[in-house]
Amino acid sequence: MIYLDSAATTLQKPEKVAAASAWAISHLASPGRGGHRPAMAAADTAFACREEAARLFHMDDPERVVFTFNATHALNIAIKTLARPGSRVVVSGYEHNAVTRPLHALDVDLRVARGPLFNQEATLEAFRRELARGVDLAVCTHVSNVFGFILPVEEIAALCREREVPLIIDASQSAGCVPVDFEALGAAFIAMPGHKGLYGPQGTGLLLCGTDPTPLLEGGTGSESKRQAMPEFLPDRLEAGTHNIAGIAGLLEGLRFLRRRGVERIAAQEGELIRRMGDGLRAMPAVEAFQSRSPAVQAGVLSFRVKGRDCEEIGEALGSRGIALRAGLHCAPLAHESGGTLETGTLRASVSAFNNSREIDQFLQAVRELC
């Protein structure tokens, strides 16, 4: 199988990820739930994972790295800490439902900083206009999960700092794929999944906290057990209940893989593969490929559609030929609205550090045959 659906989940992972998770199931207990060896070993593993993440994302304090179930869980904590009913919230035109649905549920005054696809300057200007109108919160995806569009989060973060507006960054498609610098961004929160570009197992995620958060769940933490309110300190304040320690052990190995390989090297590799893919698709008269002319503006995700053909039909046909990608709206109708593909959806191909040019060429040949 040629796997081109890493924007959903990186199925191909370093061998040590699965090995660490399997080992943890029979050797690690729960962090903070005892002084015996399996519990202490679990605590050491969890802290090592926090340290590895803090190093990768340039954070001074590993204890402000909070474990979550996924990016959606992390985003819900961040949004519900900073937004209230009626809050004025600006988002980009490329947000996932993991951002827009919690905001809708809160009944905020939602404002969209719209900009044409792959136009960073227009997106930045749209944020500048909305911030000038007065907002209470900004939320911005770093990389579009539909188009791979790299939004200008560094410049958006600078605008937010100037106006003292807290910023939440959704790094679901950027963490591990392009550099993310928490200290430089100065965001209130950065949310990310463990199972995509960090090469960890499903059921893992991280929330990087620059602001004191409000707990989404209450329960046991293994600390301050007499107290009936959640602890004031991180990470315990946000980590109620038993940890997914097998997932955390696997995530630790995924983060170590990124450190050894280098995020910049992975970004260069994925960018080269996406350019090869886009150039090949654009050479086919029946195909419309959404490719940026500037490599610096597109990460390892590319959407396309075949003229006059249903995306789901093409996706199934490719799947029957052993090529895995995703067709549809990708849980991001706002992004499709911005890209002009809301009525049709797209076929989305996304790469990882484990793809190669031979696989891209085989994928292109399969699309040619279907067209």
XYZ file of N, CA and C in Angstrom, residues 23-277:
765
model
N 5.765 -2.335 25.349
C 6.534 -2.563 26.572
C 5.843 -1.892 27.758
N 5.313 -0.686 27.523
C 4.681 0.065 28.610
C 3.455 -0.649 29.155
N 2.729 -1.338 28.309
C 1.502 -2.001 28.753
C 1.773 -3.005 29.870
N 2.904 -3.676 29.804
C 3.191 -4.707 30.810
C 4.254 -4.310 31.827
N 4.788 -3.076 31.713
C 5.856 -2.675 32.635
C 5.593 -1.367 33.376
N 4.683 -0.536 32.876
C 4.451 0.771 33.491
C 3.062 0.836 34.098
N 2.982 1.365 35.304
C 1.694 1.583 35.963
C 1.240 3.013 35.661
N 0.760 3.745 36.655
C 0.244 5.096 36.431
C 1.091 6.128 37.169
N 1.473 7.214 36.491
C 2.254 8.262 37.156
C 1.500 8.858 38.335
N 2.208 9.084 39.443
C 1.607 9.734 40.599
C 0.682 8.864 41.410
N 0.650 7.573 41.107
C -0.259 6.677 41.820
C 0.502 5.616 42.601
N 1.636 5.956 43.157
C 2.364 5.012 43.984
C 3.855 5.270 43.964
N 4.537 4.736 44.988
C 5.989 4.871 45.076
C 6.706 3.614 44.627
N 5.979 2.635 44.116
C 6.609 1.388 43.662
C 7.242 1.581 42.291
N 8.044 0.602 41.901
C 8.854 0.746 40.699
C 8.034 0.987 39.429
N 6.960 0.227 39.139
C 6.206 0.493 37.906
C 5.582 1.891 37.857
N 5.128 2.395 39.007
C 4.552 3.743 39.034
C 5.628 4.802 38.848
N 6.772 4.608 39.484
C 7.853 5.586 39.352
C 8.423 5.580 37.934
N 8.511 4.388 37.336
C 8.988 4.303 35.953
C 8.015 5.007 35.008
N 6.716 4.886 35.280
C 5.718 5.589 34.473
C 5.879 7.100 34.613
N 6.114 7.563 35.836
C 6.318 8.996 36.063
C 7.552 9.491 35.326
N 8.609 8.699 35.341
C 9.837 9.077 34.627
C 9.585 9.168 33.124
N 8.825 8.216 32.587
C 8.524 8.217 31.156
C 7.701 9.441 30.775
N 6.694 9.752 31.581
C 5.854 10.914 31.303
C 6.669 12.199 31.341
N 7.535 12.322 32.336
C 8.327 13.552 32.431
C 9.336 13.632 31.288
N 9.910 12.499 30.890
C 10.835 12.493 29.756
C 10.131 12.952 28.483
N 8.865 12.565 28.326
C 8.097 12.995 27.151
C 7.850 14.499 27.198
N 7.517 15.019 28.380
C 7.336 16.471 28.511
C 8.643 17.208 28.180
N 9.744 16.692 28.685
C 11.041 17.330 28.420
C 11.372 17.324 26.934
N 11.108 16.202 26.273
C 11.407 16.093 24.843
C 10.562 17.078 24.048
N 9.286 17.193 24.414
C 8.408 18.139 23.723
C 8.837 19.581 23.996
N 9.179 19.874 25.236
C 9.622 21.231 25.581
C 10.866 21.615 24.793
N 11.776 20.679 24.635
C 13.002 20.939 23.860
C 12.666 21.178 22.391
N 11.779 20.357 21.839
C 11.437 20.473 20.417
C 10.736 21.792 20.115
N 9.853 22.231 21.035
C 9.044 23.422 20.773
C 9.539 24.665 21.506
N 10.749 24.588 22.070
C 11.413 25.747 22.686
C 10.600 26.323 23.847
N 10.380 25.468 24.841
C 9.702 25.874 26.076
C 10.664 25.722 27.240
N 10.629 26.666 28.163
C 11.525 26.611 29.316
C 11.056 25.607 30.367
N 9.749 25.448 30.509
C 9.195 24.667 31.611
C 8.449 23.438 31.092
N 9.025 22.236 31.239
C 8.350 21.026 30.748
C 7.000 20.774 31.409
N 6.793 21.290 32.610
C 5.534 21.036 33.296
C 4.372 21.835 32.715
N 4.664 22.733 31.791
C 3.599 23.431 31.070
C 3.252 22.726 29.766
N 3.831 21.537 29.564
C 3.435 20.633 28.481
C 2.407 19.667 29.064
N 1.173 19.769 28.622
C 0.064 18.989 29.184
C -0.338 17.897 28.195
N -0.553 16.676 28.709
C -1.022 15.572 27.880
C -2.533 15.669 27.691
N -2.969 15.462 26.462
C -4.396 15.426 26.133
C -4.673 14.168 25.323
N -5.953 13.939 25.012
C -6.318 12.767 24.220
C -6.024 12.969 22.736
N -6.037 14.218 22.302
C -5.839 14.577 20.892
C -5.826 16.101 20.804
N -5.702 16.641 19.605
C -5.694 18.098 19.455
C -7.058 18.709 19.746
N -8.132 17.991 19.426
C -9.474 18.501 19.694
C -9.679 18.730 21.190
N -9.230 17.776 21.998
C -9.289 17.918 23.458
C -8.483 19.144 23.889
N -7.283 19.273 23.348
C -6.425 20.406 23.712
C -7.064 21.736 23.315
N -7.641 21.798 22.118
C -8.266 23.037 21.655
C -9.491 23.394 22.494
N -10.251 22.401 22.919
C -11.393 22.676 23.765
C -10.970 23.283 25.095
N -9.878 22.771 25.676
C -9.374 23.369 26.917
C -8.991 24.826 26.677
N -8.224 25.057 25.614
C -7.730 26.405 25.337
C -8.871 27.377 25.059
N -9.792 26.974 24.190
C -10.897 27.857 23.809
C -11.794 28.145 24.999
N -12.107 27.127 25.783
C -13.034 27.325 26.900
C -12.380 27.991 28.106
N -11.043 28.122 28.061
C -10.355 28.950 29.040
C -10.503 30.429 28.705
N -10.450 30.756 27.424
C -10.330 32.157 27.019
C -11.587 32.764 26.409
N -12.525 31.941 25.962
C -13.731 32.469 25.309
C -14.951 32.276 26.193
N -15.878 33.200 26.086
C -17.144 33.151 26.796
C -18.266 33.481 25.810
N -19.525 33.175 26.142
C -20.612 33.585 25.255
C -20.549 35.083 24.975
N -20.580 35.420 23.697
C -20.509 36.823 23.308
C -19.105 37.344 23.091
N -18.071 36.564 23.425
C -16.693 37.013 23.184
C -16.473 37.274 21.693
N -15.712 38.294 21.403
C -15.371 38.610 20.015
C -14.129 37.800 19.644
N -14.296 36.868 18.724
C -13.216 35.939 18.392
C -12.946 35.993 16.897
N -11.688 36.186 16.523
C -11.298 36.157 15.116
C -10.549 34.861 14.838
N -10.906 34.235 13.716
C -10.230 33.012 13.270
C -9.821 33.197 11.815
N -8.942 32.329 11.348
C -8.590 32.356 9.932
C -9.694 31.709 9.108
N -9.590 31.840 7.802
C -10.547 31.202 6.914
C -10.220 29.762 6.610
N -9.342 29.145 7.424
C -8.893 27.780 7.133
C -9.012 26.873 8.351
N -9.911 27.219 9.271
C -9.987 26.464 10.517
C -10.731 25.139 10.368
N -10.332 24.193 11.192
C -10.937 22.870 11.309
C -12.145 22.971 12.232
N -13.053 21.994 12.145
C -14.199 21.960 13.056
C -13.793 21.836 14.520
N -12.576 21.351 14.788
C -12.089 21.276 16.162
C -11.982 22.659 16.791
N -11.892 23.689 15.955
C -11.899 25.084 16.424
C -13.294 25.682 16.328
N -13.935 25.538 15.181
C -15.184 26.267 14.952
C -16.363 25.703 15.740
N -16.411 24.393 15.953
C -17.541 23.843 16.703
C -17.536 24.253 18.181
N -16.407 24.209 18.888
C -16.429 24.724 20.266
C -16.814 26.203 20.338
N -16.355 26.990 19.368
C -16.715 28.412 19.354
C -18.203 28.588 19.082
N -18.742 27.790 18.183
C -20.181 27.852 17.898
C -20.990 27.472 19.143
N -20.534 26.432 19.846
C -21.249 25.995 21.046
C -21.250 27.069 22.128
N -20.213 27.879 22.155
C -20.138 28.964 23.136
C -20.930 30.200 22.720
N -21.395 30.225 21.452
C -22.157 31.355 20.934
C -21.350 32.652 21.006
N -20.140 32.589 20.460
C -19.289 33.780 20.434
C -19.655 34.648 19.231
N -19.138 35.860 19.241
C -19.214 36.751 18.085
C -18.032 36.387 17.181
N -18.284 35.514 16.198
C -17.201 34.934 15.394
C -16.927 35.797 14.168
N -15.664 36.141 13.991
C -15.233 36.930 12.843
C -14.159 36.144 12.096
N -14.266 36.096 10.778
C -13.349 35.296 9.973
C -12.416 36.216 9.196
N -11.121 36.052 9.412
C -10.103 36.803 8.670
C -9.819 36.047 7.375
N -10.587 36.380 6.350
C -10.537 35.633 5.097
C -9.404 36.126 4.211
N -8.817 35.204 3.469
C -7.793 35.539 2.498
C -7.736 34.456 1.439
N -7.360 34.810 0.195
C -7.287 33.809 -0.865
C -6.271 32.711 -0.528
N -6.483 31.550 -1.100
C -5.615 30.405 -0.854
C -4.167 30.728 -1.214
N -3.259 30.389 -0.314
C -1.807 30.548 -0.460
C -1.361 32.016 -0.471
N -2.228 32.919 -0.054
C -1.859 34.339 -0.016
C -1.661 34.747 1.441
N -0.433 34.655 1.905
C -0.141 34.982 3.295
C -0.362 36.455 3.592
N -0.013 37.322 2.640
C -0.144 38.758 2.875
C -1.603 39.156 3.080
N -2.490 38.587 2.264
C -3.913 38.917 2.393
C -4.471 38.400 3.715
N -4.049 37.215 4.122
C -4.503 36.664 5.398
C -4.022 37.532 6.554
N -2.780 37.946 6.506
C -2.237 38.805 7.556
C -2.988 40.132 7.613
N -3.273 40.708 6.456
C -3.993 41.979 6.418
C -5.410 41.816 6.966
N -6.045 40.671 6.679
C -7.391 40.417 7.202
C -7.370 40.328 8.733
N -6.343 39.684 9.286
C -6.210 39.642 10.747
C -5.972 41.045 11.301
N -5.165 41.819 10.606
C -4.884 43.181 11.083
C -6.173 44.002 11.155
N -7.023 43.875 10.137
C -8.284 44.629 10.121
C -9.198 44.199 11.266
N -9.315 42.896 11.467
C -10.215 42.410 12.516
C -9.700 42.768 13.910
N -8.394 42.683 14.103
C -7.827 43.061 15.397
C -8.041 44.548 15.670
N -7.982 45.361 14.626
C -8.182 46.798 14.790
C -9.616 47.110 15.204
N -10.558 46.246 14.825
C -11.962 46.439 15.209
C -12.195 46.127 16.685
N -11.258 45.391 17.271
C -11.383 45.013 18.674
C -11.875 43.591 18.821
N -11.036 42.711 19.338
C -11.424 41.322 19.587
C -10.885 40.897 20.949
N -11.477 39.836 21.479
C -11.060 39.305 22.770
C -10.122 38.113 22.643
N -10.140 37.462 21.482
C -9.371 36.233 21.291
C -9.133 36.013 19.807
N -7.959 35.497 19.476
C -7.654 35.083 18.103
C -7.293 33.600 18.124
N -7.769 32.873 17.111
C -7.435 31.463 16.944
C -7.007 31.272 15.500
N -5.876 30.591 15.308
C -5.366 30.438 13.939
C -4.692 29.081 13.772
N -5.068 28.386 12.710
C -4.341 27.173 12.365
C -2.992 27.557 11.774
N -1.988 26.747 12.015
C -0.663 27.022 11.461
C -0.584 26.552 10.015
N -1.110 25.363 9.755
C -1.117 24.783 8.410
C -2.510 24.230 8.132
N -3.084 24.578 6.990
C -4.405 24.079 6.628
C -4.373 22.566 6.415
N -5.309 21.873 7.055
C -5.351 20.423 6.893
C -5.893 20.017 5.526
N -6.481 20.954 4.784
C -7.020 20.649 3.456
C -6.007 20.935 2.359
N -5.347 22.072 2.430
C -4.503 22.533 1.331
C -3.009 22.587 1.658
N -2.635 22.386 2.906
C -1.228 22.516 3.266
C -0.748 23.949 3.313
N -1.657 24.908 3.208
C -1.314 26.336 3.240
C -0.701 26.686 4.594
N 0.537 27.196 4.569
C 1.210 27.625 5.793
C 0.815 29.071 6.062
N 0.024 29.275 7.114
C -0.422 30.624 7.425
C 0.696 31.397 8.137
N 0.695 32.720 8.049
C 1.778 33.531 8.636
C 1.606 33.705 10.145
N 1.716 32.599 10.890
C 1.413 32.665 12.326
C 2.405 33.535 13.091
N 3.647 33.593 12.637
C 4.613 34.439 13.348
C 4.182 35.903 13.301
N 3.760 36.362 12.114
C 3.325 37.747 11.973
C 1.987 37.982 12.669
N 1.089 37.006 12.589
C -0.199 37.124 13.284
C 0.030 37.188 14.793
N 0.953 36.358 15.282
C 1.271 36.378 16.714
C 1.823 37.733 17.134
N 2.651 38.341 16.282
C 3.201 39.662 16.599
C 2.094 40.705 16.687
N 1.130 40.650 15.765
C -0.004 41.575 15.816
C -0.803 41.394 17.105
N -1.005 40.140 17.484
C -1.762 39.866 18.712
C -1.027 40.387 19.944
N 0.289 40.218 19.958
C 1.062 40.722 21.107
C 0.967 42.240 21.191
N 1.018 42.916 20.056
C 0.926 44.374 20.036
C -0.382 44.854 20.647
N -1.452 44.138 20.368
C -2.784 44.560 20.845
C -3.205 43.817 22.113
N -2.293 43.017 22.655
C -2.545 42.272 23.889
C -3.784 41.379 23.771
N -3.892 40.727 22.622
C -4.974 39.781 22.364
C -4.402 38.372 22.476
N -4.951 37.520 23.335
C -4.433 36.158 23.439
C -4.653 35.381 22.143
N -3.686 34.538 21.811
C -3.717 33.765 20.567
C -3.621 32.278 20.873
N -4.524 31.503 20.269
C -4.453 30.045 20.299
C -4.039 29.574 18.919
N -3.024 28.722 18.863
C -2.554 28.187 17.586
C -2.887 26.710 17.510
N -3.533 26.319 16.416
C -3.788 24.914 16.125
C -2.626 24.404 15.282
N -1.758 23.624 15.910
C -0.561 23.109 15.225
C -0.752 21.664 14.786
N -1.995 21.274 14.509
C -2.277 19.880 14.172
C -1.522 19.408 12.945
N -1.348 20.298 11.958
C -0.662 19.891 10.731
C 0.760 20.427 10.639
N 1.197 21.160 11.648
C 2.548 21.728 11.586
C 3.514 21.079 12.562
N 3.021 20.646 13.720
C 3.926 20.080 14.730
C 4.638 18.845 14.180
N 5.948 18.909 14.135
C 6.750 17.823 13.603
C 6.999 17.918 12.114
N 6.239 18.789 11.426
C 6.352 18.922 9.972
C 7.055 20.212 9.556
N 6.829 21.277 10.305
C 7.543 22.540 10.119
C 7.918 23.045 11.511
N 8.931 23.874 11.626
C 9.332 24.348 12.960
C 8.225 25.110 13.667
N 8.071 24.854 14.972
C 7.125 25.554 15.837
C 7.904 26.020 17.061
N 7.966 27.336 17.274
C 8.764 27.910 18.353
C 7.830 28.609 19.341
N 7.542 27.943 20.445
C 6.604 28.471 21.436
C 7.083 29.802 21.996
N 8.342 29.888 22.330
C 8.873 31.109 22.952
C 8.766 32.294 22.002
N 9.108 32.083 20.734
C 9.067 33.176 19.770
C 7.638 33.617 19.471
N 6.707 32.666 19.436
C 5.319 33.003 19.111
C 4.619 33.718 20.257
N 4.930 33.346 21.485
C 4.285 33.984 22.629
C 2.788 33.748 22.677
N 2.340 32.593 22.195
C 0.913 32.285 22.164
C 0.408 31.938 23.553
N -0.906 32.114 23.759
C -1.518 31.688 25.020
C -1.509 30.167 25.109
N -1.837 29.499 23.992
C -1.830 28.041 23.928
C -1.444 27.601 22.524
N -0.753 26.466 22.443
C -0.537 25.779 21.166
C -0.987 24.344 21.349
N -1.907 23.904 20.490
C -2.489 22.565 20.585
C -2.015 21.704 19.425
N -1.839 20.406 19.710
C -1.380 19.497 18.657
C -1.732 18.057 19.001
N -1.908 17.216 17.984
C -2.113 15.788 18.226
C -0.777 15.070 18.317
N -0.779 13.900 18.936
C 0.431 13.096 18.958
C 0.542 12.169 17.776
N -0.589 11.878 17.102
C -0.622 10.797 16.120
C -0.382 11.232 14.684
N -0.038 12.495 14.474
C 0.240 12.960 13.107
C 1.751 13.181 12.954
N 2.157 14.432 12.856
C 3.562 14.711 12.604
C 4.508 14.390 13.741
N 3.978 14.075 14.924
C 4.843 13.676 16.043
C 5.067 12.169 16.079
N 4.384 11.435 15.204
C 4.590 9.983 15.013
C 4.273 9.156 16.259
N 3.391 9.675 17.109
C 2.967 8.913 18.274
C 1.698 8.130 17.985
N 1.200 7.383 18.972
C -0.029 6.612 18.805
C -1.270 7.496 18.825
N -2.367 6.968 18.274
C -3.654 7.634 18.421
C -4.012 7.702 19.901
N -4.814 8.698 20.254
C -5.202 8.876 21.655
C -4.200 9.679 22.453
N -3.288 10.370 21.753
C -2.317 11.232 22.432
C -2.373 12.626 21.812
N -2.068 13.616 22.633
C -2.009 14.991 22.177
C -1.272 15.829 23.204
N -0.955 17.068 22.831
C -0.240 17.975 23.719
C -0.886 19.351 23.678
N -0.924 19.998 24.823
C -1.291 21.400 24.916
C -0.141 22.140 25.572
N 0.453 23.066 24.848
C 1.537 23.898 25.373
C 0.902 25.152 25.964
N 1.132 25.367 27.226
C 0.397 26.408 27.962
C 1.274 27.621 28.253
N 0.906 28.748 27.679
C 1.542 30.005 28.017
C 0.682 30.833 28.953
N -0.552 30.382 29.165
C -1.526 31.047 30.032
C -2.076 30.024 31.017
N -2.444 30.473 32.190
C -3.050 29.561 33.165
C -4.403 29.087 32.651
N -4.606 27.772 32.539
C -5.821 27.247 31.919
C -6.918 26.953 32.930
N -8.122 26.791 32.397
C -9.270 26.337 33.178
C -9.477 24.854 32.897
N -9.604 24.006 33.925
C -9.782 22.574 33.678
C -11.061 22.287 32.888
N -10.966 21.359 31.962
C -12.134 20.890 31.231
C -12.767 19.712 31.956
N -11.939 18.946 32.672
C -12.387 17.801 33.456
C -11.896 17.949 34.889
N -12.656 17.402 35.822
C -12.212 17.356 37.216
C -12.147 15.898 37.657
N -11.207 15.620 38.551
C -11.090 14.254 39.056
C -9.766 14.047 39.758
N -9.399 12.790 39.925
C -8.165 12.471 40.624
C -6.929 12.805 39.817
N -5.911 13.287 40.538
C -4.645 13.635 39.886
C -3.451 12.962 40.555
N -3.698 12.299 41.678
C -2.593 11.736 42.436
C -1.894 12.767 43.289
N -2.412 13.990 43.319
C -1.805 15.066 44.116
C -2.912 15.843 44.823
N -2.588 16.420 45.985
C -3.516 17.239 46.765
C -4.881 16.555 46.918
N -4.871 15.306 47.349
C -6.104 14.517 47.363
C -7.161 15.038 48.339
N -6.763 15.760 49.383
C -7.746 16.320 50.309
C -8.529 17.473 49.680
N -7.902 18.146 48.760
C -8.496 19.336 48.144
C -9.591 18.912 47.172
N -10.754 19.559 47.217
C -11.857 19.206 46.326
C -11.892 20.028 45.045
N -11.087 21.060 44.974
C -10.892 21.762 43.706
C -9.659 21.180 43.024
N -9.575 21.350 41.720
C -8.406 20.853 40.997
C -7.156 21.622 41.453
N -5.988 20.972 41.433
C -4.752 21.672 41.813
C -4.546 22.926 40.971
N -3.866 23.888 41.544
C -3.590 25.135 40.824
C -2.414 25.006 39.870
N -1.577 24.006 40.078
C -0.330 23.917 39.309
C -0.470 22.951 38.131
N 0.336 23.222 37.101
C 0.416 22.348 35.932
C 1.530 21.330 36.126
N 1.375 20.160 35.507
C 0.308 19.756 34.584
C -0.929 19.179 35.261
N -0.858 18.954 36.598
C -1.947 18.263 37.296
C -3.297 18.949 37.101
N -3.303 20.266 36.976
C -4.548 21.018 36.869
C -5.401 20.537 35.688
N -4.753 20.055 34.634
C -5.486 19.658 33.427
C -5.507 18.154 33.192
N -4.840 17.380 34.036
C -4.688 15.947 33.759
C -5.442 15.103 34.781
N -6.763 15.242 34.793
C -7.597 14.445 35.688
C -7.721 13.025 35.149
N -7.629 12.051 36.045
C -7.814 10.664 35.645
C -6.515 9.994 35.236
N -6.641 8.729 34.852
C -5.475 7.911 34.517
C -4.887 8.312 33.164
N -3.588 8.429 33.113
C -2.901 8.773 31.868
C -2.900 7.604 30.885
N -2.840 7.945 29.609
C -2.604 6.960 28.554
C -1.100 6.720 28.494
N -0.577 5.992 29.478
C 0.876 5.885 29.603
C 1.493 5.085 28.461
N 0.743 4.099 27.919
C 1.267 3.368 26.757
C 1.386 4.303 25.557
N 0.394 5.179 25.393
C 0.466 6.155 24.315
C 1.578 7.161 24.524
N 1.747 7.597 25.774
C 2.801 8.569 26.088
C 4.179 7.968 25.839
N 4.355 6.690 26.189
C 5.638 6.025 25.934
C 5.934 5.973 24.442
N 4.906 5.702 23.633
C 5.094 5.709 22.188
C 5.360 7.104 21.657
N 4.646 8.093 22.193
C 4.854 9.474 21.772
C 6.271 9.933 22.078
N 6.793 9.522 23.220
C 8.175 9.864 23.564
C 9.138 9.401 22.472
N 8.944 8.192 21.966
C 9.827 7.696 20.909
C 9.608 8.441 19.594
N 8.362 8.861 19.334
C 8.124 9.673 18.151
C 8.854 11.003 18.222
N 8.829 11.625 19.396
C 9.546 12.899 19.582
C 11.053 12.709 19.464
N 11.557 11.598 19.985
C 12.990 11.320 19.854
C 13.386 11.115 18.399
N 12.516 10.470 17.633
C 12.758 10.301 16.196
C 12.874 11.660 15.512
N 11.974 12.594 15.864
C 12.021 13.928 15.266
C 13.315 14.644 15.612
N 13.766 14.493 16.857
C 15.021 15.145 17.242
C 16.191 14.584 16.450
N 16.222 13.273 16.276
C 17.323 12.661 15.528
C 17.260 13.034 14.050
N 16.076 12.971 13.464
C 15.941 13.250 12.031
C 16.021 14.740 11.732
N 15.404 15.556 12.592
C 15.384 17.003 12.394
C 14.131 17.452 11.666
N 13.363 18.358 12.285
C 12.126 18.835 11.677
C 12.401 19.553 10.361
N 13.473 20.324 10.297
C 13.792 21.049 9.065
C 14.055 20.073 7.925
N 14.743 18.984 8.224
C 15.020 17.980 7.192
C 13.737 17.311 6.721
N 12.846 16.998 7.650
C 11.568 16.397 7.289
C 10.742 17.366 6.453
N 10.730 18.637 6.838
C 9.980 19.644 6.079
C 10.490 19.741 4.650
N 11.814 19.698 4.481
C 12.391 19.771 3.139
C 11.997 18.547 2.312
N 12.045 17.375 2.926
C 11.683 16.146 2.228
C 10.215 16.161 1.805
N 9.335 16.523 2.745
C 7.910 16.547 2.429
C 7.606 17.598 1.364
N 8.267 18.743 1.457
C 8.050 19.792 0.459
C 8.453 19.345 -0.929
N 9.562 18.623 -1.036
C 10.019 18.126 -2.334
C 9.015 17.124 -2.916
N 8.485 16.254 -2.065
C 7.513 15.263 -2.537
C 6.216 15.930 -2.994
N 5.761 16.934 -2.252
C 4.532 17.627 -2.621
C 4.715 18.389 -3.927
N 5.871 18.993 -4.154
C 6.120 19.688 -5.428
C 6.120 18.692 -6.583
N 6.725 17.526 -6.371
C 6.733 16.498 -7.414
C 5.297 16.046 -7.728
N 4.525 15.858 -6.670
C 3.139 15.444 -6.833
C 2.337 16.517 -7.559
